[in-house]
C-alpha positions as protocol buffer text, in pm:
chain_id: "A"
residue {
  index: 1
  type: MET
  ca { x: -5638 y: 15260 z: 13022 }
}
residue {
  index: 2
  type: ASP
  ca { x: -5718 y: 15220 z: 13392 }
}
residue {
  index: 3
  type: MET
  ca { x: -6088 y: 15175 z: 13462 }
}
residue {
  index: 4
  type: SER
  ca { x: -6286 y: 15157 z: 13784 }
}
residue {
  index: 5
  type: GLY
  ca { x: -6639 y: 15077 z: 13671 }
}
residue {
  index: 6
  type: ASP
  ca { x: -6638 y: 15347 z: 13402 }
}
residue {
  index: 7
  type: ALA
  ca { x: -6656 y: 15295 z: 13026 }
}
residue {
  index: 8
  type: VAL
  ca { x: -6469 y: 15390 z: 12711 }
}
residue {
  index: 9
  type: LYS
  ca { x: -6561 y: 15378 z: 12344 }
}
residue {
  index: 10
  type: ALA
  ca { x: -6289 y: 15217 z: 12132 }
}
residue {
  index: 11
  type: LYS
  ca { x: -6229 y: 15119 z: 11770 }
}
residue {
  index: 12
  type: ASN
  ca { x: -6371 y: 14773 z: 11719 }
}
residue {
  index: 13
  type: GLY
  ca { x: -6101 y: 14505 z: 11753 }
}
residue {
  index: 14
  type: SER
  ca { x: -5843 y: 14740 z: 11907 }
}
residue {
  index: 15
  type: MET
  ca { x: -5823 y: 14565 z: 12247 }
}
residue {
  index: 16
  type: VAL
  ca { x: -5490 y: 14382 z: 12275 }
}
residue {
  index: 17
  type: ALA
  ca { x: -5497 y: 14280 z: 12645 }
}
residue {
  index: 18
  type: TYR
  ca { x: -5679 y: 14342 z: 12972 }
}
residue {
  index: 19
  type: ASP
  ca { x: -5673 y: 14242 z: 13335 }
}
residue {
  index: 20
  type: GLY
  ca { x: -5958 y: 14248 z: 13584 }
}
residue {
  index: 21
  type: GLN
  ca { x: -6324 y: 14221 z: 13486 }
}
residue {
  index: 22
  type: MET
  ca { x: -6419 y: 14376 z: 13149 }
}
residue {
  index: 23
  type: ALA
  ca { x: -6733 y: 14362 z: 12935 }
}
residue {
  index: 24
  type: PHE
  ca { x: -6725 y: 14435 z: 12561 }
}
residue {
  index: 25
  type: LYS
  ca { x: -7028 y: 14546 z: 12362 }
}
residue {
  index: 26
  type: LYS
  ca { x: -7031 y: 14636 z: 11991 }
}
residue {
  index: 27
  type: MET
  ca { x: -7196 y: 14969 z: 11912 }
}
residue {
  index: 28
  type: SER
  ca { x: -7349 y: 15043 z: 11571 }
}
residue {
  index: 29
  type: GLY
  ca { x: -7232 y: 15338 z: 11367 }
}
residue {
  index: 30
  type: GLY
  ca { x: -6996 y: 15509 z: 11609 }
}
residue {
  index: 31
  type: GLY
  ca { x: -7211 y: 15821 z: 11624 }
}
residue {
  index: 32
  type: GLU
  ca { x: -7494 y: 15908 z: 11858 }
}
residue {
  index: 33
  type: GLY
  ca { x: -7816 y: 15725 z: 11770 }
}
residue {
  index: 34
  type: ILE
  ca { x: -7976 y: 15642 z: 11438 }
}
residue {
  index: 35
  type: ARG
  ca { x: -7892 y: 15979 z: 11279 }
}
residue {
  index: 36
  type: GLY
  ca { x: -7519 y: 15928 z: 11339 }
}
residue {
  index: 37
  type: MET
  ca { x: -7537 y: 15579 z: 11191 }
}
residue {
  index: 38
  type: VAL
  ca { x: -7721 y: 15694 z: 10878 }
}
residue {
  index: 39
  type: THR
  ca { x: -7489 y: 15992 z: 10830 }
}
residue {
  index: 40
  type: ARG
  ca { x: -7184 y: 15768 z: 10843 }
}
residue {
  index: 41
  type: ARG
  ca { x: -7329 y: 15522 z: 10591 }
}
residue {
  index: 42
  type: LEU
  ca { x: -7421 y: 15800 z: 10349 }
}
residue {
  index: 43
  type: THR
  ca { x: -7088 y: 15980 z: 10372 }
}
residue {
  index: 44
  type: GLY
  ca { x: -6851 y: 15685 z: 10398 }
}
residue {
  index: 45
  type: GLU
  ca { x: -6713 y: 15821 z: 10728 }
}
residue {
  index: 46
  type: GLN
  ca { x: -6738 y: 15478 z: 10889 }
}
residue {
  index: 47
  type: MET
  ca { x: -6617 y: 15399 z: 11237 }
}
residue {
  index: 48
  type: THR
  ca { x: -6727 y: 15077 z: 11406 }
}
residue {
  index: 49
  type: VAL
  ca { x: -6679 y: 15106 z: 11780 }
}
residue {
  index: 50
  type: MET
  ca { x: -6724 y: 14898 z: 12092 }
}
residue {
  index: 51
  type: GLU
  ca { x: -6801 y: 14997 z: 12450 }
}
residue {
  index: 52
  type: VAL
  ca { x: -6560 y: 14860 z: 12709 }
}
residue {
  index: 53
  type: LYS
  ca { x: -6672 y: 14872 z: 13071 }
}
residue {
  index: 54
  type: GLY
  ca { x: -6535 y: 14726 z: 13391 }
}
residue {
  index: 55
  type: HIS
  ca { x: -6271 y: 14724 z: 13661 }
}
residue {
  index: 56
  type: GLY
  ca { x: -5903 y: 14684 z: 13573 }
}
residue {
  index: 57
  type: THR
  ca { x: -5671 y: 14789 z: 13294 }
}
residue {
  index: 58
  type: CYS
  ca { x: -5739 y: 14758 z: 12923 }
}
residue {
  index: 59
  type: TRP
  ca { x: -5474 y: 14811 z: 12653 }
}
residue {
  index: 60
  type: PHE
  ca { x: -5568 y: 14932 z: 12304 }
}
residue {
  index: 61
  type: ALA
  ca { x: -5356 y: 14940 z: 11987 }
}
residue {
  index: 62
  type: ASP
  ca { x: -5392 y: 14936 z: 11609 }
}
residue {
  index: 63
  type: ARG
  ca { x: -5123 y: 14838 z: 11355 }
}
residue {
  index: 64
  type: ALA
  ca { x: -4838 y: 14950 z: 11584 }
}
residue {
  index: 65
  type: THR
  ca { x: -4930 y: 15316 z: 11532 }
}
residue {
  index: 66
  type: GLU
  ca { x: -4828 y: 15589 z: 11776 }
}
residue {
  index: 67
  type: ILE
  ca { x: -5098 y: 15690 z: 12025 }
}
residue {
  index: 68
  type: ASN
  ca { x: -5151 y: 16053 z: 12126 }
}
residue {
  index: 69
  type: LEU
  ca { x: -5382 y: 16157 z: 12412 }
}
residue {
  index: 70
  type: VAL
  ca { x: -5584 y: 16475 z: 12360 }
}
residue {
  index: 71
  type: ALA
  ca { x: -5753 y: 16626 z: 12667 }
}
residue {
  index: 72
  type: LEU
  ca { x: -6081 y: 16801 z: 12589 }
}
residue {
  index: 73
  type: ARG
  ca { x: -6242 y: 17049 z: 12828 }
}
residue {
  index: 74
  type: GLY
  ca { x: -6569 y: 17122 z: 12652 }
}
residue {
  index: 75
  type: GLU
  ca { x: -6409 y: 17176 z: 12309 }
}
residue {
  index: 76
  type: LYS
  ca { x: -6465 y: 16990 z: 11985 }
}
residue {
  index: 77
  type: LEU
  ca { x: -6196 y: 16780 z: 11817 }
}
residue {
  index: 78
  type: PHE
  ca { x: -6220 y: 16712 z: 11442 }
}
residue {
  index: 79
  type: VAL
  ca { x: -6043 y: 16386 z: 11353 }
}
residue {
  index: 80
  type: GLU
  ca { x: -6023 y: 16147 z: 11059 }
}
residue {
  index: 81
  type: SER
  ca { x: -6217 y: 15835 z: 11163 }
}
residue {
  index: 82
  type: SER
  ca { x: -5924 y: 15609 z: 11069 }
}
residue {
  index: 83
  type: ASN
  ca { x: -5708 y: 15798 z: 11324 }
}
residue {
  index: 84
  type: LEU
  ca { x: -5945 y: 15772 z: 11622 }
}
residue {
  index: 85
  type: LEU
  ca { x: -5860 y: 15485 z: 11860 }
}
residue {
  index: 86
  type: CYS
  ca { x: -6075 y: 15543 z: 12171 }
}
residue {
  index: 87
  type: THR
  ca { x: -6252 y: 15805 z: 12382 }
}
residue {
  index: 88
  type: ASP
  ca { x: -6393 y: 15836 z: 12730 }
}
residue {
  index: 89
  type: ALA
  ca { x: -6756 y: 15720 z: 12716 }
}
residue {
  index: 90
  type: GLY
  ca { x: -6875 y: 16066 z: 12827 }
}
residue {
  index: 91
  type: LEU
  ca { x: -6745 y: 16226 z: 12507 }
}
residue {
  index: 92
  type: HIS
  ca { x: -6997 y: 16260 z: 12223 }
}
residue {
  index: 93
  type: THR
  ca { x: -6895 y: 16145 z: 11876 }
}
residue {
  index: 94
  type: GLY
  ca { x: -7060 y: 16250 z: 11554 }
}
residue {
  index: 95
  type: THR
  ca { x: -6991 y: 16381 z: 11206 }
}
residue {
  index: 96
  type: THR
  ca { x: -6954 y: 16727 z: 11058 }
}
residue {
  index: 97
  type: PHE
  ca { x: -6939 y: 16865 z: 10705 }
}
residue {
  index: 98
  type: THR
  ca { x: -6586 y: 16961 z: 10601 }
}
residue {
  index: 99
  type: GLY
  ca { x: -6642 y: 17063 z: 10240 }
}
residue {
  index: 100
  type: LEU
  ca { x: -6410 y: 16963 z: 9963 }
}
residue {
  index: 101
  type: ARG
  ca { x: -6125 y: 16853 z: 10188 }
}
residue {
  index: 102
  type: GLY
  ca { x: -6301 y: 16523 z: 10258 }
}
residue {
  index: 103
  type: ALA
  ca { x: -6376 y: 16467 z: 9890 }
}
residue {
  index: 104
  type: SER
  ca { x: -6011 y: 16521 z: 9800 }
}
residue {
  index: 105
  type: GLN
  ca { x: -5917 y: 16232 z: 10025 }
}
residue {
  index: 106
  type: GLY
  ca { x: -6188 y: 15999 z: 9903 }
}
residue {
  index: 107
  type: ASN
  ca { x: -6327 y: 15984 z: 10258 }
}
residue {
  index: 108
  type: GLY
  ca { x: -6658 y: 16157 z: 10187 }
}
residue {
  index: 109
  type: LEU
  ca { x: -6750 y: 16516 z: 10272 }
}
residue {
  index: 110
  type: PHE
  ca { x: -6765 y: 16463 z: 10647 }
}
residue {
  index: 111
  type: THR
  ca { x: -6520 y: 16403 z: 10930 }
}
residue {
  index: 112
  type: THR
  ca { x: -6561 y: 16262 z: 11280 }
}
residue {
  index: 113
  type: THR
  ca { x: -6614 y: 16497 z: 11574 }
}
residue {
  index: 114
  type: VAL
  ca { x: -6542 y: 16429 z: 11942 }
}
residue {
  index: 115
  type: GLU
  ca { x: -6692 y: 16675 z: 12189 }
}
residue {
  index: 116
  type: GLY
  ca { x: -6716 y: 16729 z: 12564 }
}
residue {
  index: 117
  type: SER
  ca { x: -6484 y: 16680 z: 12860 }
}
residue {
  index: 118
  type: GLY
  ca { x: -6248 y: 16384 z: 12877 }
}
residue {
  index: 119
  type: GLN
  ca { x: -5968 y: 16223 z: 12681 }
}
residue {
  index: 120
  type: ALA
  ca { x: -5950 y: 16099 z: 12323 }
}
residue {
  index: 121
  type: ALA
  ca { x: -5671 y: 15878 z: 12190 }
}
residue {
  index: 122
  type: ILE
  ca { x: -5574 y: 15952 z: 11829 }
}
residue {
  index: 123
  type: MET
  ca { x: -5333 y: 15747 z: 11622 }
}
residue {
  index: 124
  type: SER
  ca { x: -5055 y: 15857 z: 11390 }
}
residue {
  index: 125
  type: ASP
  ca { x: -4811 y: 15681 z: 11162 }
}
residue {
  index: 126
  type: GLY
  ca { x: -4500 y: 15795 z: 11349 }
}
residue {
  index: 127
  type: PRO
  ca { x: -4495 y: 16056 z: 11629 }
}
residue {
  index: 128
  type: ALA
  ca { x: -4766 y: 16318 z: 11576 }
}
residue {
  index: 129
  type: VAL
  ca { x: -4658 y: 16678 z: 11531 }
}
residue {
  index: 130
  type: VAL
  ca { x: -4883 y: 16943 z: 11691 }
}
residue {
  index: 131
  type: LEU
  ca { x: -4874 y: 17272 z: 11501 }
}
residue {
  index: 132
  type: ARG
  ca { x: -5017 y: 17601 z: 11631 }
}
residue {
  index: 133
  type: VAL
  ca { x: -5220 y: 17820 z: 11396 }
}
residue {
  index: 134
  type: SER
  ca { x: -5270 y: 18188 z: 11481 }
}
residue {
  index: 135
  type: GLN
  ca { x: -5413 y: 18491 z: 11303 }
}
residue {
  index: 136
  type: GLN
  ca { x: -5060 y: 18595 z: 11198 }
}
residue {
  index: 137
  type: TYR
  ca { x: -4949 y: 18244 z: 11101 }
}
residue {
  index: 138
  type: PRO
  ca { x: -5193 y: 18039 z: 10890 }
}
residue {
  index: 139
  type: LEU
  ca { x: -5091 y: 17681 z: 10810 }
}
residue {
  index: 140
  type: THR
  ca { x: -5102 y: 17471 z: 10494 }
}
residue {
  index: 141
  type: VAL
  ca { x: -5112 y: 17091 z: 10534 }
}
residue {
  index: 142
  type: ASP
  ca { x: -5078 y: 16792 z: 10303 }
}
residue {
  index: 143
  type: PRO
  ca { x: -5417 y: 16609 z: 10309 }
}
residue {
  index: 144
  type: GLY
  ca { x: -5242 y: 16272 z: 10345 }
}
residue {
  index: 145
  type: ALA
  ca { x: -5060 y: 16384 z: 10660 }
}
residue {
  index: 146
  type: TYR
  ca { x: -5361 y: 16551 z: 10831 }
}
residue {
  index: 147
  type: ILE
  ca { x: -5492 y: 16370 z: 11142 }
}
residue {
  index: 148
  type: ALA
  ca { x: -5703 y: 16615 z: 11343 }
}
residue {
  index: 149
  type: HIS
  ca { x: -5758 y: 16974 z: 11450 }
}
residue {
  index: 150
  type: GLN
  ca { x: -5919 y: 17172 z: 11730 }
}
residue {
  index: 151
  type: GLY
  ca { x: -5989 y: 17533 z: 11812 }
}
residue {
  index: 152
  type: ASN
  ca { x: -6145 y: 17820 z: 11620 }
}
residue {
  index: 153
  type: LEU
  ca { x: -6012 y: 17727 z: 11276 }
}
residue {
  index: 154
  type: ARG
  ca { x: -6142 y: 17780 z: 10924 }
}
residue {
  index: 155
  type: GLN
  ca { x: -6022 y: 17541 z: 10658 }
}
residue {
  index: 156
  type: ASN
  ca { x: -6033 y: 17544 z: 10283 }
}
residue {
  index: 157
  type: LEU
  ca { x: -5890 y: 17340 z: 10003 }
}
residue {
  index: 158
  type: GLN
  ca { x: -5638 y: 17507 z: 9776 }
}
residue {
  index: 159
  type: SER
  ca { x: -5489 y: 17375 z: 9459 }
}
residue {
  index: 160
  type: GLY
  ca { x: -5121 y: 17292 z: 9464 }
}
residue {
  index: 161
  type: VAL
  ca { x: -5107 y: 17264 z: 9087 }
}
residue {
  index: 162
  type: THR
  ca { x: -4884 y: 17531 z: 8933 }
}
residue {
  index: 163
  type: PHE
  ca { x: -4672 y: 17565 z: 8622 }
}
residue {
  index: 164
  type: ARG
  ca { x: -4381 y: 17429 z: 8830 }
}
residue {
  index: 165
  type: THR
  ca { x: -4582 y: 17110 z: 8900 }
}
residue {
  index: 166
  type: PHE
  ca { x: -4614 y: 17039 z: 8529 }
}
residue {
  index: 167
  type: MET
  ca { x: -4243 y: 17106 z: 8479 }
}
residue {
  index: 168
  type: GLY
  ca { x: -4168 y: 16844 z: 8746 }
}
residue {
  index: 169
  type: GLU
  ca { x: -4039 y: 17100 z: 8997 }
}
residue {
  index: 170
  type: GLY
  ca { x: -4340 y: 17119 z: 9229 }
}
residue {
  index: 171
  type: GLY
  ca { x: -4410 y: 16931 z: 9549 }
}
residue {
  index: 172
  type: GLY
  ca { x: -4628 y: 16673 z: 9373 }
}
residue {
  index: 173
  type: GLU
  ca { x: -4948 y: 16738 z: 9572 }
}
residue {
  index: 174
  type: ALA
  ca { x: -5252 y: 16843 z: 9372 }
}
residue {
  index: 175
  type: PHE
  ca { x: -5426 y: 16994 z: 9676 }
}
residue {
  index: 176
  type: GLN
  ca { x: -5344 y: 17120 z: 10023 }
}
residue {
  index: 177
  type: ILE
  ca { x: -5559 y: 17216 z: 10323 }
}
residue {
  index: 178
  type: ARG
  ca { x: -5517 y: 17574 z: 10447 }
}
residue {
  index: 179
  type: PHE
  ca { x: -5606 y: 17649 z: 10811 }
}
residue {
  index: 180
  type: GLU
  ca { x: -5668 y: 18004 z: 10936 }
}
residue {
  index: 181
  type: GLY
  ca { x: -5773 y: 18131 z: 11278 }
}
residue {
  index: 182
  type: ASP
  ca { x: -5657 y: 18014 z: 11618 }
}
residue {
  index: 183
  type: GLY
  ca { x: -5606 y: 17650 z: 11715 }
}
residue {
  index: 184
  type: LEU
  ca { x: -5401 y: 17333 z: 11683 }
}
residue {
  index: 185
  type: VAL
  ca { x: -5351 y: 17097 z: 11388 }
}
residue {
  index: 186
  type: TYR
  ca { x: -5218 y: 16742 z: 11432 }
}
residue {
  index: 187
  type: VAL
  ca { x: -5018 y: 16592 z: 11145 }
}
residue {
  index: 188
  type: GLN
  ca { x: -4829 y: 16266 z: 11103 }
}
residue {
  index: 189
  type: PRO
  ca { x: -4479 y: 16230 z: 10952 }
}
residue {
  index: 190
  type: SER
  ca { x: -4607 y: 16011 z: 10667 }
}
residue {
  index: 191
  type: GLU
  ca { x: -4883 y: 16025 z: 10407 }
}
residue {
  index: 192
  type: ARG
  ca { x: -5194 y: 15820 z: 10345 }
}
residue {
  index: 193
  type: THR
  ca { x: -5264 y: 15752 z: 9979 }
}
residue {
  index: 194
  type: THR
  ca { x: -5509 y: 16020 z: 9867 }
}
residue {
  index: 195
  type: ILE
  ca { x: -5693 y: 16110 z: 9550 }
}
residue {
  index: 196
  type: ALA
  ca { x: -5532 y: 16453 z: 9590 }
}
residue {
  index: 197
  type: GLY
  ca { x: -5185 y: 16306 z: 9561 }
}
residue {
  index: 198
  type: ASP
  ca { x: -4955 y: 16310 z: 9263 }
}
residue {
  index: 199
  type: VAL
  ca { x: -5082 y: 16481 z: 8949 }
}
């Protein structure tokens, strides 16, 4: 990331190299202020971040994952905290209630939000796939493959357990996330281990 005196917020420990003059400062909680810190501790949606400021170029990476840049123009991005690498410092991060979807993954009932104008870098295990959701075409996603979403979307958890599952003919997932409305959903071509996995 090229910087000319500006700042970015990045996942703690994700800097792999830099040139020029950079200053690194650990930030508590990853959210805005004390409320964000407390919310993250209560919900388990933990994201330790650092502020990087200076002149030069800084490179970020985490476990050789793919990095996808998402440009925000006043919208809100909902992203799993483990998939957020860095954001422009002007973007606000926080948490939001996501209902049972978070509980199904064992990540608490909240997910990380990024809001404002600027760029956010999200990570995926393999190249991310961006899927459009429209009123005519709702989308159902495996919780272990979900990374992020944006737009005017409603989500709910639906059970994937059917008679076919018990006969060994189902897909193996106990739950899926259904998105309806208008927006984009980012998924990765692999699965995290989730509580909502094999029955």
